[in-house]
Amino acid sequence: DYQLTLLDHYCAHNELLTKVQKHYRQWKDLQQQVANFQQKCAENEAKKQLLQYQVEELDEFNLQENEFAELEEEYNRLANSEELTALSQSVLNLLSENDELNVDSLLYRAVQNLEELQALDPHYNDALTMLQEALIQVQEASSEIQHLSNNI
């Protein structure tokens, strides 16, 4: 390196030396750009291969329309199964399974009392019908929640 510098000074071709240095830097910059471009191409090719693989995998599943949504829904149910079970049990306790106090037994007692009232005064008939329907709805809701809870 030192000898080259001495030779350059001895020849006194400073302008030519400056041009060579400039062209060398340009060449190095272009070399770096080519290397960057090649790296980017390799990355893009790897991404393309990954996407092709993923598409092939999805094609192998041969999912029907709405099947992905169903799988996603099932995944969410399973991922939240502990919370679903706890909340379902809490609701069931409130509706019918709590031995001390629950909606089902309270409605049943109210229906019994209204039946006695209706026997004394027919104007209570509409209220009796509504409470009987409410009792049926609560019992059906309890059954549905129990069924869903068992299938978690």
Short mmCIF file of C-alpha atoms in Angstrom, two decimals:
data_model
loop_
_atom_site.label_atom_id
_atom_site.label_comp_id
_atom_site.label_asym_id
_atom_site.label_seq_id
_atom_site.Cartn_x
_atom_site.Cartn_y
_atom_site.Cartn_z
CA ASP A 1 0.00 0.00 0.00
CA TYR A 2 2.84 2.37 0.93
CA GLN A 3 4.74 1.58 -2.26
CA LEU A 4 1.65 2.19 -4.36
CA THR A 5 1.22 5.61 -2.72
CA LEU A 6 4.88 6.47 -3.44
CA LEU A 7 4.47 5.41 -7.05
CA ASP A 8 1.30 7.49 -7.43
CA HIS A 9 3.08 10.59 -6.06
CA TYR A 10 6.15 9.98 -8.22
CA CYS A 11 4.07 9.74 -11.39
CA ALA A 12 2.17 12.91 -10.48
CA HIS A 13 -1.06 11.77 -12.08
CA ASN A 14 -3.30 13.18 -9.35
CA GLU A 15 -6.23 13.81 -11.68
CA LEU A 16 -6.07 10.27 -13.03
CA LEU A 17 -5.66 8.92 -9.49
CA THR A 18 -8.77 10.84 -8.36
CA LYS A 19 -10.77 9.42 -11.30
CA VAL A 20 -9.65 5.88 -10.53
CA GLN A 21 -10.59 6.32 -6.86
CA LYS A 22 -13.98 7.71 -7.86
CA HIS A 23 -14.64 4.86 -10.29
CA TYR A 24 -13.46 2.32 -7.72
CA ARG A 25 -15.91 3.71 -5.14
CA GLN A 26 -18.70 3.63 -7.73
CA TRP A 27 -17.80 0.05 -8.60
CA LYS A 28 -17.83 -0.92 -4.89
CA ASP A 29 -21.20 0.80 -4.44
CA LEU A 30 -22.61 -1.05 -7.43
CA GLN A 31 -21.17 -4.29 -6.10
CA GLN A 32 -22.94 -3.66 -2.78
CA GLN A 33 -26.19 -2.86 -4.59
CA VAL A 34 -25.92 -6.11 -6.56
CA ALA A 35 -25.29 -8.05 -3.34
CA ASN A 36 -28.30 -6.37 -1.69
CA PHE A 37 -30.43 -7.12 -4.73
CA GLN A 38 -29.34 -10.77 -4.74
CA GLN A 39 -30.11 -11.05 -1.02
CA LYS A 40 -33.53 -9.47 -1.55
CA CYS A 41 -34.20 -11.90 -4.42
CA ALA A 42 -33.23 -14.84 -2.21
CA GLU A 43 -35.54 -13.58 0.57
CA ASN A 44 -38.39 -13.12 -1.90
CA GLU A 45 -37.81 -16.62 -3.28
CA ALA A 46 -37.90 -18.06 0.25
CA LYS A 47 -41.15 -16.19 0.97
CA LYS A 48 -42.60 -17.44 -2.31
CA GLN A 49 -41.69 -21.04 -1.46
CA LEU A 50 -43.21 -20.70 2.01
CA LEU A 51 -46.43 -19.28 0.56
CA GLN A 52 -46.56 -22.05 -2.04
CA TYR A 53 -46.12 -24.63 0.71
CA GLN A 54 -48.87 -23.02 2.79
CA VAL A 55 -51.23 -22.93 -0.20
CA GLU A 56 -50.52 -26.62 -0.89
CA GLU A 57 -51.21 -27.46 2.76
CA LEU A 58 -54.49 -25.54 2.69
CA ASP A 59 -55.46 -27.22 -0.58
CA GLU A 60 -54.84 -30.63 1.01
CA PHE A 61 -57.32 -29.78 3.76
CA ASN A 62 -59.93 -29.25 1.05
CA LEU A 63 -61.98 -27.03 3.34
CA GLN A 64 -65.60 -26.57 2.41
CA GLU A 65 -67.34 -23.22 2.50
CA ASN A 66 -67.74 -22.02 6.11
CA GLU A 67 -65.62 -24.92 7.41
CA PHE A 68 -62.77 -22.59 8.38
CA ALA A 69 -65.19 -20.45 10.38
CA GLU A 70 -66.49 -23.58 12.10
CA LEU A 71 -62.95 -24.71 12.93
CA GLU A 72 -62.13 -21.27 14.27
CA GLU A 73 -65.29 -21.29 16.39
CA GLU A 74 -64.45 -24.74 17.77
CA TYR A 75 -60.90 -23.60 18.54
CA ASN A 76 -62.22 -20.58 20.44
CA ARG A 77 -64.62 -22.80 22.41
CA LEU A 78 -61.82 -25.16 23.37
CA ALA A 79 -59.42 -22.33 24.17
CA ASN A 80 -62.00 -20.85 26.55
CA SER A 81 -63.39 -24.13 27.86
CA GLU A 82 -62.45 -23.49 31.48
CA GLU A 83 -64.23 -20.14 31.56
CA LEU A 84 -67.20 -21.51 29.61
CA THR A 85 -67.58 -24.37 32.07
CA ALA A 86 -67.34 -22.12 35.13
CA LEU A 87 -69.82 -19.56 33.78
CA SER A 88 -72.24 -22.26 32.61
CA GLN A 89 -72.19 -23.85 36.04
CA SER A 90 -72.78 -20.47 37.67
CA VAL A 91 -75.80 -19.83 35.44
CA LEU A 92 -77.15 -23.33 36.08
CA ASN A 93 -76.84 -22.79 39.82
CA LEU A 94 -78.85 -19.58 39.56
CA LEU A 95 -81.50 -21.11 37.32
CA SER A 96 -82.09 -24.53 38.81
CA GLU A 97 -79.27 -26.37 40.58
CA ASN A 98 -78.89 -24.36 43.78
CA ASP A 99 -80.87 -26.27 46.41
CA GLU A 100 -81.52 -23.25 48.60
CA LEU A 101 -82.62 -20.63 46.09
CA ASN A 102 -82.99 -20.72 42.31
CA VAL A 103 -85.14 -19.15 39.61
CA ASP A 104 -86.89 -22.41 38.75
CA SER A 105 -88.13 -23.07 42.29
CA LEU A 106 -89.12 -19.42 42.81
CA LEU A 107 -91.15 -19.39 39.59
CA TYR A 108 -92.71 -22.73 40.50
CA ARG A 109 -93.84 -21.34 43.87
CA ALA A 110 -95.15 -18.20 42.17
CA VAL A 111 -97.12 -20.36 39.69
CA GLN A 112 -98.61 -22.38 42.56
CA ASN A 113 -99.66 -19.19 44.37
CA LEU A 114 -101.12 -17.71 41.19
CA GLU A 115 -103.09 -20.91 40.55
CA GLU A 116 -104.71 -20.42 43.95
CA LEU A 117 -105.32 -16.72 43.16
CA GLN A 118 -106.75 -17.57 39.76
CA ALA A 119 -109.12 -20.06 41.38
CA LEU A 120 -110.41 -17.22 43.53
CA ASP A 121 -110.30 -14.51 40.85
CA PRO A 122 -110.12 -15.31 37.09
CA HIS A 123 -108.45 -11.93 36.38
CA TYR A 124 -105.13 -13.55 37.42
CA ASN A 125 -105.32 -15.93 34.45
CA ASP A 126 -103.07 -13.86 32.12
CA ALA A 127 -100.41 -13.45 34.82
CA LEU A 128 -100.58 -17.18 35.55
CA THR A 129 -100.12 -18.02 31.87
CA MET A 130 -97.12 -15.69 31.59
CA LEU A 131 -95.43 -17.19 34.65
CA GLN A 132 -96.12 -20.73 33.44
CA GLU A 133 -94.48 -19.82 30.11
CA ALA A 134 -91.58 -18.18 31.95
CA LEU A 135 -91.12 -21.35 34.01
CA ILE A 136 -91.06 -23.45 30.85
CA GLN A 137 -88.55 -21.04 29.25
CA VAL A 138 -86.28 -21.20 32.32
CA GLN A 139 -86.42 -25.00 32.33
CA GLU A 140 -85.64 -25.16 28.60
CA ALA A 141 -82.79 -22.66 29.01
CA SER A 142 -81.38 -24.76 31.87
CA SER A 143 -81.54 -27.90 29.72
CA GLU A 144 -79.87 -26.14 26.80
CA ILE A 145 -77.10 -24.73 29.00
CA GLN A 146 -76.59 -28.16 30.59
CA HIS A 147 -76.36 -29.77 27.15
CA LEU A 148 -73.88 -27.16 25.91
CA SER A 149 -71.85 -27.41 29.10
CA ASN A 150 -71.61 -31.18 28.76
CA ASN A 151 -70.24 -30.78 25.23
CA ILE A 152 -67.42 -28.38 26.11
#
